[in-house]
Every structure is written in C-alpha cells, then in structure tokens.
PDB file of C-alpha atoms and ligand atoms in Angstrom:
ATOM      1  CA  MET A  25      -0.013  -0.014   0.032  1.00 51.00           C
ATOM      2  CA  PRO A  26       2.864   2.459  -0.625  1.00 54.00           C
ATOM      3  CA  GLY A  27       2.110   6.097  -1.217  1.00 64.00           C
ATOM      4  CA  ARG A  28      -1.459   6.113   0.118  1.00 84.00           C
ATOM      5  CA  SER A  29      -3.414   6.391   3.230  1.00 92.00           C
ATOM      6  CA  VAL A  30      -5.544   3.554   4.575  1.00 93.00           C
ATOM      7  CA  LYS A  31      -7.953   3.322   7.487  1.00 96.00           C
ATOM      8  CA  VAL A  32      -7.436   0.292   9.728  1.00 96.00           C
ATOM      9  CA  GLU A  33      -8.750  -1.097  12.959  1.00 97.00           C
ATOM     10  CA  ALA A  34      -6.022  -2.380  15.122  1.00 97.00           C
ATOM     11  CA  VAL A  35      -4.836  -3.719  18.474  1.00 97.00           C
ATOM     12  CA  VAL A  36      -1.497  -2.200  19.616  1.00 96.00           C
ATOM     13  CA  LEU A  37       0.630  -5.244  20.457  1.00 96.00           C
ATOM     14  CA  ARG A  38       3.748  -3.417  21.472  1.00 93.00           C
ATOM     15  CA  SER A  39       4.804   0.250  21.623  1.00 91.00           C
ATOM     16  CA  PHE A  40       8.375   1.513  22.137  1.00 89.00           C
ATOM     17  CA  ARG A  41      10.233   4.798  22.091  1.00 87.00           C
ATOM     18  CA  PHE A  42      12.065   5.797  18.966  1.00 86.00           C
ATOM     19  CA  ALA A  43      14.304   8.812  18.673  1.00 82.00           C
ATOM     20  CA  GLU A  44      13.382  11.910  20.650  1.00 80.00           C
ATOM     21  CA  ALA A  45       9.651  11.987  20.609  1.00 80.00           C
ATOM     22  CA  ASP A  46       8.457   9.123  18.378  1.00 87.00           C
ATOM     23  CA  ARG A  47       7.012   5.765  19.009  1.00 90.00           C
ATOM     24  CA  ILE A  48       7.173   2.560  17.035  1.00 93.00           C
ATOM     25  CA  LEU A  49       3.977   0.537  17.160  1.00 94.00           C
ATOM     26  CA  HIS A  50       3.532  -3.192  16.430  1.00 95.00           C
ATOM     27  CA  LEU A  51       0.021  -3.575  15.384  1.00 96.00           C
ATOM     28  CA  LEU A  52      -2.385  -6.446  14.587  1.00 97.00           C
ATOM     29  CA  THR A  53      -4.841  -4.928  12.157  1.00 96.00           C
ATOM     30  CA  ARG A  54      -8.151  -6.541  11.061  1.00 95.00           C
ATOM     31  CA  GLU A  55      -7.511  -5.493   7.442  1.00 94.00           C
ATOM     32  CA  HIS A  56      -3.754  -6.263   6.823  1.00 92.00           C
ATOM     33  CA  GLY A  57      -2.678  -8.575   9.685  1.00 93.00           C
ATOM     34  CA  ARG A  58       0.592  -7.507  11.349  1.00 94.00           C
ATOM     35  CA  VAL A  59       1.779  -3.978  10.481  1.00 93.00           C
ATOM     36  CA  GLY A  60       4.589  -1.818  11.861  1.00 94.00           C
ATOM     37  CA  ALA A  61       4.028   1.941  12.192  1.00 95.00           C
ATOM     38  CA  ILE A  62       5.717   4.961  13.451  1.00 92.00           C
ATOM     39  CA  CYS A  63       3.880   7.666  15.411  1.00 90.00           C
ATOM     40  CA  LYS A  64       5.718  10.951  15.163  1.00 87.00           C
ATOM     41  CA  GLY A  65       5.852  13.385  17.992  1.00 79.00           C
ATOM     42  CA  VAL A  66       3.639  11.259  20.159  1.00 69.00           C
ATOM     43  CA  ARG A  67       5.761  11.882  23.287  1.00 63.00           C
ATOM     44  CA  ARG A  68       5.444  15.662  23.014  1.00 64.00           C
ATOM     45  CA  THR A  69       3.054  16.941  25.657  1.00 58.00           C
ATOM     46  CA  ARG A  70       0.821  18.517  23.027  1.00 58.00           C
ATOM     47  CA  SER A  71       0.697  15.515  20.704  1.00 62.00           C
ATOM     48  CA  ARG A  72      -2.733  15.139  19.121  1.00 66.00           C
ATOM     49  CA  PHE A  73      -2.447  11.435  19.644  1.00 70.00           C
ATOM     50  CA  GLY A  74      -2.100  11.752  23.449  1.00 62.00           C
ATOM     51  CA  GLY A  75      -2.405   8.448  25.292  1.00 68.00           C
ATOM     52  CA  ARG A  76      -4.455   6.774  22.645  1.00 76.00           C
ATOM     53  CA  LEU A  77      -1.786   4.420  21.436  1.00 87.00           C
ATOM     54  CA  GLU A  78      -0.975   2.555  24.556  1.00 90.00           C
ATOM     55  CA  PRO A  79      -0.209  -1.216  24.280  1.00 93.00           C
ATOM     56  CA  LEU A  80      -3.345  -3.426  24.256  1.00 96.00           C
ATOM     57  CA  SER A  81      -5.572  -0.544  23.257  1.00 95.00           C
ATOM     58  CA  ARG A  82      -7.935  -1.027  20.338  1.00 96.00           C
ATOM     59  CA  VAL A  83      -7.820   1.861  17.891  1.00 96.00           C
ATOM     60  CA  GLU A  84      -8.893   3.113  14.466  1.00 96.00           C
ATOM     61  CA  LEU A  85      -5.903   4.443  12.622  1.00 95.00           C
ATOM     62  CA  VAL A  86      -5.201   6.267   9.448  1.00 95.00           C
ATOM     63  CA  LEU A  87      -1.826   4.929   8.175  1.00 95.00           C
ATOM     64  CA  HIS A  88       0.236   6.493   5.449  1.00 94.00           C
ATOM     65  CA  ALA A  89       2.500   3.892   3.829  1.00 87.00           C
ATOM     66  CA  GLY A  90       5.828   5.283   2.778  1.00 76.00           C
ATOM     67  CA  ARG A  91       8.691   3.476   1.056  1.00 75.00           C
ATOM     68  CA  GLY A  92      10.054   1.911   4.155  1.00 77.00           C
ATOM     69  CA  GLU A  93       8.646  -0.939   6.206  1.00 83.00           C
ATOM     70  CA  LEU A  94       6.935   1.282   8.652  1.00 90.00           C
ATOM     71  CA  SER A  95       3.661   3.186   7.971  1.00 93.00           C
ATOM     72  CA  THR A  96       3.129   6.550   9.491  1.00 93.00           C
ATOM     73  CA  VAL A  97       0.269   7.145  11.787  1.00 93.00           C
ATOM     74  CA  THR A  98      -1.664  10.280  10.647  1.00 92.00           C
ATOM     75  CA  GLY A  99      -4.852   9.786  12.554  1.00 92.00           C
ATOM     76  CA  ALA A 100      -5.954   7.871  15.591  1.00 92.00           C
ATOM     77  CA  ALA A 101      -9.254   7.284  17.489  1.00 92.00           C
ATOM     78  CA  THR A 102      -9.841   4.993  20.501  1.00 93.00           C
ATOM     79  CA  VAL A 103     -12.218   2.044  20.258  1.00 95.00           C
ATOM     80  CA  ALA A 104     -11.330   0.592  23.647  1.00 93.00           C
ATOM     81  CA  THR A 105      -8.572   1.796  26.005  1.00 92.00           C
ATOM     82  CA  ALA A 106      -7.781  -1.455  27.798  1.00 93.00           C
ATOM     83  CA  ASP A 107      -7.118   0.604  30.921  1.00 94.00           C
ATOM     84  CA  GLU A 108      -8.735  -2.132  33.075  1.00 96.00           C
ATOM     85  CA  VAL A 109      -6.064  -4.578  31.824  1.00 96.00           C
ATOM     86  CA  ARG A 110      -3.012  -2.275  31.810  1.00 94.00           C
ATOM     87  CA  THR A 111      -3.597  -0.915  35.331  1.00 95.00           C
ATOM     88  CA  ASP A 112      -4.024  -4.461  36.979  1.00 96.00           C
ATOM     89  CA  PRO A 113      -0.785  -6.439  37.270  1.00 96.00           C
ATOM     90  CA  TYR A 114      -2.402  -9.902  37.084  1.00 96.00           C
ATOM     91  CA  ARG A 115      -4.547  -9.073  34.085  1.00 97.00           C
ATOM     92  CA  LEU A 116      -1.515  -7.402  32.391  1.00 97.00           C
ATOM     93  CA  ALA A 117       0.564 -10.567  32.950  1.00 97.00           C
ATOM     94  CA  VAL A 118      -2.213 -12.701  31.383  1.00 97.00           C
ATOM     95  CA  ALA A 119      -2.328 -10.233  28.413  1.00 98.00           C
ATOM     96  CA  THR A 120       1.390 -10.563  27.989  1.00 97.00           C
ATOM     97  CA  VAL A 121       1.163 -14.292  27.616  1.00 97.00           C
ATOM     98  CA  GLY A 122      -1.786 -13.983  25.058  1.00 98.00           C
ATOM     99  CA  VAL A 123      -0.124 -11.144  23.045  1.00 97.00           C
ATOM    100  CA  GLU A 124       3.240 -13.022  22.875  1.00 96.00           C
ATOM    101  CA  THR A 125       1.503 -16.169  21.632  1.00 96.00           C
ATOM    102  CA  VAL A 126      -0.266 -14.188  18.965  1.00 96.00           C
ATOM    103  CA  THR A 127       2.936 -12.520  17.966  1.00 94.00           C
ATOM    104  CA  LYS A 128       5.036 -15.655  17.778  1.00 93.00           C
ATOM    105  CA  LEU A 129       2.429 -18.043  16.223  1.00 93.00           C
ATOM    106  CA  PHE A 130       1.258 -15.574  13.578  1.00 92.00           C
ATOM    107  CA  PRO A 131       4.186 -13.520  12.333  1.00 86.00           C
ATOM    108  CA  GLU A 132       2.603 -13.127   8.864  1.00 81.00           C
ATOM    109  CA  GLN A 133       1.318  -9.928   7.387  1.00 79.00           C
ATOM    110  CA  HIS A 134      -1.795 -11.626   5.929  1.00 88.00           C
ATOM    111  CA  PRO A 135      -5.182 -10.495   7.242  1.00 92.00           C
ATOM    112  CA  ASN A 136      -6.750 -13.039   9.622  1.00 95.00           C
ATOM    113  CA  GLU A 137     -10.016 -11.879  10.906  1.00 95.00           C
ATOM    114  CA  ARG A 138     -10.534 -14.810  13.210  1.00 96.00           C
ATOM    115  CA  LEU A 139      -7.209 -14.098  14.869  1.00 97.00           C
ATOM    116  CA  TYR A 140      -8.126 -10.430  15.163  1.00 97.00           C
ATOM    117  CA  ASP A 141     -11.603 -11.061  16.543  1.00 97.00           C
ATOM    118  CA  GLY A 142     -10.094 -13.670  18.962  1.00 97.00           C
ATOM    119  CA  LEU A 143      -7.576 -11.207  20.364  1.00 98.00           C
ATOM    120  CA  VAL A 144     -10.247  -8.539  20.730  1.00 98.00           C
ATOM    121  CA  ARG A 145     -12.518 -10.985  22.608  1.00 98.00           C
ATOM    122  CA  PHE A 146      -9.580 -12.134  24.786  1.00 98.00           C
ATOM    123  CA  LEU A 147      -8.923  -8.536  25.817  1.00 98.00           C
ATOM    124  CA  GLU A 148     -12.598  -7.819  26.511  1.00 97.00           C
ATOM    125  CA  VAL A 149     -12.850 -10.853  28.786  1.00 97.00           C
ATOM    126  CA  LEU A 150      -9.618  -9.955  30.437  1.00 96.00           C
ATOM    127  CA  ALA A 151     -10.939  -6.488  31.415  1.00 96.00           C
ATOM    128  CA  THR A 152     -13.116  -8.057  34.096  1.00 93.00           C
ATOM    129  CA  LEU A 153     -10.916 -11.058  34.992  1.00 92.00           C
ATOM    130  CA  PRO A 154     -10.541 -11.619  38.814  1.00 90.00           C
ATOM    131  CA  THR A 155      -7.182 -12.531  40.381  1.00 89.00           C
ATOM    132  CA  PRO A 156      -7.273 -16.069  41.689  1.00 86.00           C
ATOM    133  CA  THR A 157      -5.260 -17.413  44.635  1.00 83.00           C
ATOM    134  CA  PRO A 158      -2.706 -18.662  43.982  1.00 83.00           C
ATOM    135  CA  SER A 159      -2.231 -16.605  40.845  1.00 88.00           C
ATOM    136  CA  VAL A 160      -0.131 -17.984  37.957  1.00 92.00           C
ATOM    137  CA  PRO A 161      -0.926 -15.839  34.995  1.00 94.00           C
ATOM    138  CA  ALA A 162       0.241 -18.436  32.288  1.00 95.00           C
ATOM    139  CA  GLN A 163      -2.098 -20.998  33.986  1.00 94.00           C
ATOM    140  CA  ASP A 164      -5.087 -18.797  34.169  1.00 94.00           C
ATOM    141  CA  PRO A 165      -8.000 -20.667  32.392  1.00 94.00           C
ATOM    142  CA  LEU A 166      -8.377 -17.703  30.049  1.00 96.00           C
ATOM    143  CA  ALA A 167      -4.662 -17.772  29.077  1.00 96.00           C
ATOM    144  CA  LEU A 168      -4.845 -21.566  28.599  1.00 96.00           C
ATOM    145  CA  ALA A 169      -8.078 -21.399  26.540  1.00 97.00           C
ATOM    146  CA  PHE A 170      -6.763 -18.637  24.348  1.00 98.00           C
ATOM    147  CA  GLY A 171      -3.512 -20.579  23.806  1.00 97.00           C
ATOM    148  CA  LEU A 172      -5.405 -23.728  22.817  1.00 97.00           C
ATOM    149  CA  LYS A 173      -7.653 -21.741  20.417  1.00 97.00           C
ATOM    150  CA  LEU A 174      -4.562 -20.082  18.853  1.00 96.00           C
ATOM    151  CA  LEU A 175      -2.855 -23.444  18.435  1.00 95.00           C
ATOM    152  CA  THR A 176      -6.008 -24.666  16.655  1.00 96.00           C
ATOM    153  CA  LEU A 177      -6.284 -21.547  14.518  1.00 95.00           C
ATOM    154  CA  ALA A 178      -2.620 -22.052  13.430  1.00 94.00           C
ATOM    155  CA  GLY A 179      -3.670 -25.415  12.172  1.00 93.00           C
ATOM    156  CA  TRP A 180      -2.281 -27.560  15.020  1.00 94.00           C
ATOM    157  CA  ALA A 181      -5.393 -28.507  17.002  1.00 94.00           C
ATOM    158  CA  PRO A 182      -4.260 -31.109  19.494  1.00 95.00           C
ATOM    159  CA  ARG A 183      -6.055 -34.486  19.146  1.00 95.00           C
ATOM    160  CA  LEU A 184      -7.799 -35.305  22.424  1.00 94.00           C
ATOM    161  CA  ASP A 185     -10.467 -37.865  21.594  1.00 92.00           C
ATOM    162  CA  ALA A 186      -8.240 -40.755  20.473  1.00 94.00           C
ATOM    163  CA  CYS A 187      -4.602 -41.679  20.483  1.00 96.00           C
ATOM    164  CA  ALA A 188      -2.842 -39.217  18.198  1.00 96.00           C
ATOM    165  CA  ALA A 189      -0.326 -41.884  17.159  1.00 95.00           C
ATOM    166  CA  CYS A 190      -2.388 -45.048  16.560  1.00 96.00           C
ATOM    167  CA  GLY A 191      -5.967 -43.802  16.596  1.00 96.00           C
ATOM    168  CA  GLY A 192      -6.866 -46.177  19.348  1.00 94.00           C
ATOM    169  CA  GLY A 193      -9.263 -45.358  22.210  1.00 90.00           C
ATOM    170  CA  GLY A 194      -6.786 -45.714  24.919  1.00 79.00           C
ATOM    171  CA  PRO A 195      -6.592 -45.493  27.910  1.00 91.00           C
ATOM    172  CA  LEU A 196      -5.049 -42.045  26.988  1.00 93.00           C
ATOM    173  CA  ALA A 197      -2.686 -41.062  29.637  1.00 92.00           C
ATOM    174  CA  ARG A 198       0.056 -39.135  27.985  1.00 95.00           C
ATOM    175  CA  TYR A 199       0.377 -35.926  25.972  1.00 96.00           C
ATOM    176  CA  ASP A 200       2.894 -36.093  23.116  1.00 97.00           C
ATOM    177  CA  ALA A 201       3.374 -32.811  21.179  1.00 96.00           C
ATOM    178  CA  ALA A 202       5.338 -34.664  18.465  1.00 96.00           C
ATOM    179  CA  ALA A 203       2.374 -37.028  17.815  1.00 95.00           C
ATOM    180  CA  GLY A 204      -0.048 -34.104  17.910  1.00 95.00           C
ATOM    181  CA  GLY A 205      -2.091 -34.766  21.013  1.00 96.00           C
ATOM    182  CA  VAL A 206      -2.847 -37.449  23.614  1.00 95.00           C
ATOM    183  CA  VAL A 207      -1.421 -40.937  23.149  1.00 96.00           C
ATOM    184  CA  CYS A 208      -2.073 -44.367  24.660  1.00 94.00           C
ATOM    185  CA  GLY A 209       0.288 -46.264  26.903  1.00 91.00           C
ATOM    186  CA  GLY A 210       1.171 -48.516  24.041  1.00 93.00           C
ATOM    187  CA  CYS A 211       2.436 -45.769  21.842  1.00 94.00           C
ATOM    188  CA  GLY A 212       4.113 -43.957  24.752  1.00 88.00           C
ATOM    189  CA  GLY A 213       6.202 -40.735  24.299  1.00 93.00           C
ATOM    190  CA  GLY A 214       5.427 -37.352  25.727  1.00 95.00           C
ATOM    191  CA  PHE A 215       4.629 -36.882  29.400  1.00 96.00           C
ATOM    192  CA  ALA A 216       2.012 -38.453  31.698  1.00 95.00           C
ATOM    193  CA  VAL A 217      -1.084 -36.428  32.341  1.00 93.00           C
ATOM    194  CA  ALA A 218      -3.549 -36.737  35.316  1.00 89.00           C
ATOM    195  CA  PRO A 219      -6.975 -38.152  34.625  1.00 81.00           C
ATOM    196  CA  GLY A 220      -8.715 -34.723  34.827  1.00 88.00           C
ATOM    197  CA  THR A 221      -6.280 -32.941  32.564  1.00 92.00           C
ATOM    198  CA  LEU A 222      -7.640 -34.065  29.102  1.00 91.00           C
ATOM    199  CA  GLU A 223     -11.189 -33.276  30.062  1.00 91.00           C
ATOM    200  CA  ALA A 224     -10.118 -29.818  31.303  1.00 93.00           C
ATOM    201  CA  MET A 225      -8.204 -29.308  28.110  1.00 94.00           C
ATOM    202  CA  ALA A 226     -11.145 -30.383  25.914  1.00 93.00           C
ATOM    203  CA  ALA A 227     -13.440 -28.056  27.885  1.00 94.00           C
ATOM    204  CA  LEU A 228     -11.148 -25.069  27.553  1.00 94.00           C
ATOM    205  CA  LEU A 229     -10.834 -25.724  23.792  1.00 93.00           C
ATOM    206  CA  ARG A 230     -14.681 -25.968  23.472  1.00 93.00           C
ATOM    207  CA  ALA A 231     -15.860 -23.115  25.670  1.00 93.00           C
ATOM    208  CA  PRO A 232     -16.181 -19.525  24.416  1.00 95.00           C
ATOM    209  CA  LEU A 233     -13.461 -17.351  25.968  1.00 94.00           C
ATOM    210  CA  GLY A 234     -16.090 -15.511  28.055  1.00 91.00           C
ATOM    211  CA  SER A 235     -17.167 -18.657  29.911  1.00 90.00           C
ATOM    212  CA  VAL A 236     -14.059 -20.801  30.609  1.00 87.00           C
ATOM    213  CA  GLY A 237     -14.003 -22.520  34.004  1.00 79.00           C
ATOM    214  CA  PRO A 238     -12.333 -21.676  37.303  1.00 73.00           C
ATOM    215  CA  PRO A 239      -8.605 -22.284  38.027  1.00 63.00           C
ATOM    216  CA  THR A 240      -7.583 -25.816  37.357  1.00 68.00           C
ATOM    217  CA  GLY A 241      -4.581 -26.402  39.619  1.00 74.00           C
ATOM    218  CA  ALA A 242      -2.536 -29.506  38.569  1.00 83.00           C
ATOM    219  CA  ALA A 243      -4.433 -29.606  35.330  1.00 92.00           C
ATOM    220  CA  GLY A 244      -3.442 -25.969  34.710  1.00 93.00           C
ATOM    221  CA  ARG A 245       0.246 -26.778  34.963  1.00 93.00           C
ATOM    222  CA  GLN A 246      -0.037 -29.832  32.653  1.00 95.00           C
ATOM    223  CA  ILE A 247      -1.978 -27.826  30.057  1.00 96.00           C
ATOM    224  CA  GLN A 248       0.590 -25.125  30.059  1.00 96.00           C
ATOM    225  CA  ARG A 249       3.284 -27.784  29.586  1.00 96.00           C
ATOM    226  CA  ALA A 250       1.286 -29.248  26.672  1.00 96.00           C
ATOM    227  CA  LEU A 251       0.917 -25.842  25.080  1.00 97.00           C
ATOM    228  CA  ALA A 252       4.669 -25.088  25.578  1.00 97.00           C
ATOM    229  CA  GLU A 253       5.668 -28.353  23.949  1.00 96.00           C
ATOM    230  CA  SER A 254       3.146 -27.947  21.112  1.00 96.00           C
ATOM    231  CA  TYR A 255       4.387 -24.435  20.350  1.00 95.00           C
ATOM    232  CA  ALA A 256       8.024 -25.712  20.363  1.00 95.00           C
ATOM    233  CA  GLN A 257       7.118 -28.754  18.216  1.00 92.00           C
ATOM    234  CA  HIS A 258       5.115 -26.921  15.561  1.00 84.00           C
ATOM    235  CA  GLY A 259       6.522 -23.456  15.200  1.00 77.00           C
ATOM    236  CA  GLY A 260       9.844 -23.710  17.036  1.00 88.00           C
ATOM    237  CA  VAL A 261       8.189 -21.146  19.275  1.00 89.00           C
ATOM    238  CA  GLN A 262       9.311 -20.543  22.876  1.00 91.00           C
ATOM    239  CA  LEU A 263       7.366 -18.076  24.989  1.00 91.00           C
ATOM    240  CA  ARG A 264       9.403 -15.739  27.266  1.00 90.00           C
ATOM    241  CA  SER A 265       6.252 -15.253  29.335  1.00 89.00           C
ATOM    242  CA  TYR A 266       6.258 -18.973  30.126  1.00 89.00           C
ATOM    243  CA  ARG A 267       9.603 -18.922  31.848  1.00 82.00           C
TER     244      ARG A 267
HETATM  245 ZN1   ZN B 321      -1.623 -45.320  20.500  1.00 89.10          ZN
END
C-alpha cells in the first residue's frame, strides 16, 4: 500500500520509544494482519495522539504507507482503551502471555479476521478477570483457553479424543506434542497427564473465551506444559512469558 493512506482497525501489540519524541507501534490490524507503524511526536506533551496508542488498546488508525517498512500514523481514534487490563498487574501478565502467543504463532502480514476477533475478545474478557489465589498468569484458564484456540487456529489442533499416534481409544494417559495430542500407553512418548487434565483441556478448547471454567490447579500446570511443547514442536516457538 505504498504512497497512500488507509484506514485500519488495530490492537496495539507493542509500543516503544524511538528517537526523541516518536514511538514505534507493532499492530495487529483487522485488514492487513501485522503492521509496523511509526507515530511521530507522540511523546510531546501537546501531541494530538495523546495516550491513545498505549499497548493493548484497540484503535482506528489512518496509516500512510511510505517507502520503508513502517507506515506513519496520521490519525488515531480509540475504540477501547484497555485501561482495566493495563492497570491490573495480574490481568496485564495474562495479556502478556496472550499477546506473545499471537505475535510468535502468527508472524505473517496476511489479514486473519478470526485471529483479530479472537484477540479482541480475549482482551474484552480480560478486562473483568478476577485474580485467583494462587495466581499464575500463564495458567489462568483464560490464558490456557486462548493458547489452545490459537494453536487450533494455526492449524495444530491437539487431538484429544483418540490416540494421536495409533488412533486407538486408549486409555489415553500421556500428551505427546510430536504425535499431535494425547497418546495411549502402548504408543508412549510425551509426558504423563492426570486423569482430569484431558477433560479440562477439551473443555477449555470448546468453551467460548467468556465462559471458561475456574482455575484448574494441577491440570493448569499440565496444560501449560502441553501448550509449551506444542508451540516448540510446531513453530519452534518458545514463549518468554512462560519462563
Ligand atoms: Zn496409541
């Protein structure tokens, strides 16, 4: 889109300082997928963009594409501020897991409306998320459900209803990312999962993001491990926010 202005709707994935008064934005747009943009003079006190371009906010932007890789932001309006997420440490930590997963599993510039709508929904649900005790952001049911849905959207839905290696009915007691899901004792591989974990995983995968169940304890830890191993297996992806 060089040399012209386009209107996009976007979620700000990352924002960082550039030069004296500028900011670089990493955006997920509904119309063009991942886009990098520069916002000039945004850090001046009288900037017309003010605080509208904070990370996780949802915005309508006018972007002017130049010759470089970065478009220039020439107009911005807020759709949703995400203040409720950014000002709450627990929600922010869950958001960081979700955004990093989106960023690493979907590096492409292609438009992907299901991905965009999924991220918007994730942030909407996150805005009212309570902090559980104990609180492990990467094992929050919302983070796990979003991770499982992203894995599925990337084309790597884990098989949970039969052995991913031989197709047999089980008993299914292990999760093997290389095989692509749960496996039976005869096939082996992967790591052992507790009886409730597979049901919890299937439930998180099925449920809309707005109605995923309460914290899942041991199952939460095992589902996080299953996700980590699946990301590594399929995309060579390792999440910093999982460490
Ligand atoms: Zn098997």
